[in-house]
């Protein structure tokens, strides 16, 4: 069996490799061709959450905004619920971490501007607190 040298370039880097030539007659039998892998069927994409009609803050109310882009995982509080400063209102997943969005003041949840499963942008209004 003879060895042959080749130069192979991968991502701009050149490597010198030695390859052994295998003879079909009288030598070792060639390896069987590998079978093609059957790709797994793709899972059906989940339906995106229906967008919620956005409401602006009125007099005596203020908006709690998304601190970063992400996806709403869960609405913890409910509309009409009385909350205290520091209470968790919803869970926002960003960069594979779940972030608790909390109330910045005592008040009542007037309206959620998002739904679970919805993607949001940074500084987008998540809910109105009054």
PDB file of C-alpha atoms in Angstrom:
ATOM      1  CA  UNK A   1       0.000   0.000   0.000  1.00  0.00           C
ATOM      2  CA  UNK A   2       1.293   3.382  -0.845  1.00  0.00           C
ATOM      3  CA  UNK A   3       1.010   6.620   1.040  1.00  0.00           C
ATOM      4  CA  UNK A   4       0.236   9.825  -0.813  1.00  0.00           C
ATOM      5  CA  UNK A   5       0.671  13.331   0.540  1.00  0.00           C
ATOM      6  CA  UNK A   6      -1.860  16.099  -0.100  1.00  0.00           C
ATOM      7  CA  UNK A   7      -2.247  19.708   0.942  1.00  0.00           C
ATOM      8  CA  UNK A   8      -5.749  20.488   2.195  1.00  0.00           C
ATOM      9  CA  UNK A   9      -6.960  24.026   2.936  1.00  0.00           C
ATOM     10  CA  UNK A  10      -9.705  24.421   5.581  1.00  0.00           C
ATOM     11  CA  UNK A  11     -10.980  27.904   6.485  1.00  0.00           C
ATOM     12  CA  UNK A  12      -7.831  29.490   5.090  1.00  0.00           C
ATOM     13  CA  UNK A  13      -5.412  27.191   6.961  1.00  0.00           C
ATOM     14  CA  UNK A  14      -3.368  24.710   4.891  1.00  0.00           C
ATOM     15  CA  UNK A  15      -2.665  21.246   6.301  1.00  0.00           C
ATOM     16  CA  UNK A  16      -0.394  18.546   4.892  1.00  0.00           C
ATOM     17  CA  UNK A  17      -2.078  15.146   5.129  1.00  0.00           C
ATOM     18  CA  UNK A  18      -1.016  11.616   4.239  1.00  0.00           C
ATOM     19  CA  UNK A  19      -3.556   9.276   2.688  1.00  0.00           C
ATOM     20  CA  UNK A  20      -3.148   5.539   2.321  1.00  0.00           C
ATOM     21  CA  UNK A  21      -4.247   4.186  -1.043  1.00  0.00           C
ATOM     22  CA  UNK A  22      -6.227   0.939  -0.778  1.00  0.00           C
ATOM     23  CA  UNK A  23      -6.152  -1.391  -3.779  1.00  0.00           C
ATOM     24  CA  UNK A  24      -9.450  -3.145  -4.633  1.00  0.00           C
ATOM     25  CA  UNK A  25      -7.930  -6.390  -6.031  1.00  0.00           C
ATOM     26  CA  UNK A  26      -5.897  -8.465  -3.600  1.00  0.00           C
ATOM     27  CA  UNK A  27      -5.948  -5.775  -0.903  1.00  0.00           C
ATOM     28  CA  UNK A  28      -8.407  -5.028   1.835  1.00  0.00           C
ATOM     29  CA  UNK A  29     -12.026  -4.765   0.777  1.00  0.00           C
ATOM     30  CA  UNK A  30     -13.251  -1.191   0.442  1.00  0.00           C
ATOM     31  CA  UNK A  31     -15.461  -0.004   3.240  1.00  0.00           C
ATOM     32  CA  UNK A  32     -19.185  -0.061   2.469  1.00  0.00           C
ATOM     33  CA  UNK A  33     -20.704   3.272   1.555  1.00  0.00           C
ATOM     34  CA  UNK A  34     -22.332   4.932   4.572  1.00  0.00           C
ATOM     35  CA  UNK A  35     -26.093   5.061   4.533  1.00  0.00           C
ATOM     36  CA  UNK A  36     -27.661   8.469   4.300  1.00  0.00           C
ATOM     37  CA  UNK A  37     -29.160   9.590   7.579  1.00  0.00           C
ATOM     38  CA  UNK A  38     -32.881  10.080   7.414  1.00  0.00           C
ATOM     39  CA  UNK A  39     -33.716  13.544   8.754  1.00  0.00           C
ATOM     40  CA  UNK A  40     -36.209  13.605  11.588  1.00  0.00           C
ATOM     41  CA  UNK A  41     -39.528  15.155  10.642  1.00  0.00           C
ATOM     42  CA  UNK A  42     -39.649  18.811  11.567  1.00  0.00           C
ATOM     43  CA  UNK A  43     -41.955  19.676  14.424  1.00  0.00           C
ATOM     44  CA  UNK A  44     -44.859  21.876  13.462  1.00  0.00           C
ATOM     45  CA  UNK A  45     -44.096  25.480  14.429  1.00  0.00           C
ATOM     46  CA  UNK A  46     -46.074  26.782  17.360  1.00  0.00           C
ATOM     47  CA  UNK A  47     -48.633  29.392  16.517  1.00  0.00           C
ATOM     48  CA  UNK A  48     -47.532  32.841  17.597  1.00  0.00           C
ATOM     49  CA  UNK A  49     -49.521  34.440  20.364  1.00  0.00           C
ATOM     50  CA  UNK A  50     -52.207  36.762  19.108  1.00  0.00           C
ATOM     51  CA  UNK A  51     -51.175  40.365  19.643  1.00  0.00           C
ATOM     52  CA  UNK A  52     -53.072  42.216  22.337  1.00  0.00           C
ATOM     53  CA  UNK A  53     -54.593  45.633  21.647  1.00  0.00           C
ATOM     54  CA  UNK A  54     -52.226  48.123  23.254  1.00  0.00           C
ATOM     55  CA  UNK A  55     -53.564  50.684  25.703  1.00  0.00           C
ATOM     56  CA  UNK A  56     -51.746  53.881  26.658  1.00  0.00           C
ATOM     57  CA  UNK A  57     -51.459  55.026  30.260  1.00  0.00           C
ATOM     58  CA  UNK A  58     -54.086  57.540  31.351  1.00  0.00           C
ATOM     59  CA  UNK A  59     -54.067  60.114  34.123  1.00  0.00           C
ATOM     60  CA  UNK A  60     -52.657  58.662  37.352  1.00  0.00           C
ATOM     61  CA  UNK A  61     -51.402  55.561  35.534  1.00  0.00           C
ATOM     62  CA  UNK A  62     -48.020  54.596  34.128  1.00  0.00           C
ATOM     63  CA  UNK A  63     -46.617  51.965  31.819  1.00  0.00           C
ATOM     64  CA  UNK A  64     -44.268  49.155  32.850  1.00  0.00           C
ATOM     65  CA  UNK A  65     -41.953  48.691  29.860  1.00  0.00           C
ATOM     66  CA  UNK A  66     -39.754  45.796  28.734  1.00  0.00           C
ATOM     67  CA  UNK A  67     -36.166  46.396  29.864  1.00  0.00           C
ATOM     68  CA  UNK A  68     -34.856  44.265  26.961  1.00  0.00           C
ATOM     69  CA  UNK A  69     -36.180  42.330  23.963  1.00  0.00           C
ATOM     70  CA  UNK A  70     -37.494  38.857  24.741  1.00  0.00           C
ATOM     71  CA  UNK A  71     -40.504  36.577  24.944  1.00  0.00           C
ATOM     72  CA  UNK A  72     -43.299  36.686  27.512  1.00  0.00           C
ATOM     73  CA  UNK A  73     -43.322  33.324  29.310  1.00  0.00           C
ATOM     74  CA  UNK A  74     -46.079  33.842  31.876  1.00  0.00           C
ATOM     75  CA  UNK A  75     -48.414  36.540  33.161  1.00  0.00           C
ATOM     76  CA  UNK A  76     -48.184  36.187  36.956  1.00  0.00           C
ATOM     77  CA  UNK A  77     -50.578  38.940  38.036  1.00  0.00           C
ATOM     78  CA  UNK A  78     -54.052  39.381  36.601  1.00  0.00           C
ATOM     79  CA  UNK A  79     -55.875  42.438  35.335  1.00  0.00           C
ATOM     80  CA  UNK A  80     -57.607  44.250  38.173  1.00  0.00           C
ATOM     81  CA  UNK A  81     -55.269  42.790  40.808  1.00  0.00           C
ATOM     82  CA  UNK A  82     -53.904  45.091  43.508  1.00  0.00           C
ATOM     83  CA  UNK A  83     -50.095  44.864  43.655  1.00  0.00           C
ATOM     84  CA  UNK A  84     -47.411  46.287  45.892  1.00  0.00           C
ATOM     85  CA  UNK A  85     -44.014  47.585  44.814  1.00  0.00           C
ATOM     86  CA  UNK A  86     -41.736  44.598  44.153  1.00  0.00           C
ATOM     87  CA  UNK A  87     -44.553  42.130  43.347  1.00  0.00           C
ATOM     88  CA  UNK A  88     -43.875  39.986  40.271  1.00  0.00           C
ATOM     89  CA  UNK A  89     -46.160  40.933  37.382  1.00  0.00           C
ATOM     90  CA  UNK A  90     -44.872  38.693  34.575  1.00  0.00           C
ATOM     91  CA  UNK A  91     -41.927  36.583  33.433  1.00  0.00           C
ATOM     92  CA  UNK A  92     -39.850  37.755  30.440  1.00  0.00           C
ATOM     93  CA  UNK A  93     -37.378  35.316  28.866  1.00  0.00           C
ATOM     94  CA  UNK A  94     -34.343  36.981  27.330  1.00  0.00           C
ATOM     95  CA  UNK A  95     -31.058  35.321  26.334  1.00  0.00           C
ATOM     96  CA  UNK A  96     -32.299  31.996  27.747  1.00  0.00           C
ATOM     97  CA  UNK A  97     -32.848  33.505  31.190  1.00  0.00           C
ATOM     98  CA  UNK A  98     -36.190  34.121  32.835  1.00  0.00           C
ATOM     99  CA  UNK A  99     -36.497  37.637  34.251  1.00  0.00           C
ATOM    100  CA  UNK A 100     -39.159  38.656  36.746  1.00  0.00           C
ATOM    101  CA  UNK A 101     -40.739  41.972  35.812  1.00  0.00           C
ATOM    102  CA  UNK A 102     -41.934  43.588  39.042  1.00  0.00           C
ATOM    103  CA  UNK A 103     -44.175  46.480  40.005  1.00  0.00           C
ATOM    104  CA  UNK A 104     -42.242  49.681  40.617  1.00  0.00           C
ATOM    105  CA  UNK A 105     -44.990  51.143  42.837  1.00  0.00           C
ATOM    106  CA  UNK A 106     -48.158  50.116  44.652  1.00  0.00           C
ATOM    107  CA  UNK A 107     -51.205  50.096  42.396  1.00  0.00           C
ATOM    108  CA  UNK A 108     -53.671  48.081  40.360  1.00  0.00           C
ATOM    109  CA  UNK A 109     -52.969  46.220  37.124  1.00  0.00           C
ATOM    110  CA  UNK A 110     -55.226  48.091  34.692  1.00  0.00           C
ATOM    111  CA  UNK A 111     -54.398  46.303  31.413  1.00  0.00           C
ATOM    112  CA  UNK A 112     -51.814  43.861  30.043  1.00  0.00           C
ATOM    113  CA  UNK A 113     -50.495  44.951  26.631  1.00  0.00           C
ATOM    114  CA  UNK A 114     -48.932  41.523  26.004  1.00  0.00           C
ATOM    115  CA  UNK A 115     -49.885  37.838  26.122  1.00  0.00           C
ATOM    116  CA  UNK A 116     -47.923  34.720  27.064  1.00  0.00           C
ATOM    117  CA  UNK A 117     -45.806  33.531  24.140  1.00  0.00           C
ATOM    118  CA  UNK A 118     -45.567  36.992  22.570  1.00  0.00           C
ATOM    119  CA  UNK A 119     -42.207  38.474  21.585  1.00  0.00           C
ATOM    120  CA  UNK A 120     -41.518  42.027  22.716  1.00  0.00           C
ATOM    121  CA  UNK A 121     -38.974  44.699  21.875  1.00  0.00           C
ATOM    122  CA  UNK A 122     -36.969  46.741  24.354  1.00  0.00           C
ATOM    123  CA  UNK A 123     -38.956  49.643  25.856  1.00  0.00           C
ATOM    124  CA  UNK A 124     -42.279  48.190  24.619  1.00  0.00           C
ATOM    125  CA  UNK A 125     -45.191  48.682  27.029  1.00  0.00           C
ATOM    126  CA  UNK A 126     -45.960  45.434  28.868  1.00  0.00           C
ATOM    127  CA  UNK A 127     -48.801  46.626  31.096  1.00  0.00           C
ATOM    128  CA  UNK A 128     -50.486  49.668  32.572  1.00  0.00           C
ATOM    129  CA  UNK A 129     -50.269  50.113  36.337  1.00  0.00           C
ATOM    130  CA  UNK A 130     -52.559  52.610  38.037  1.00  0.00           C
TER     131      UNK A 130
END
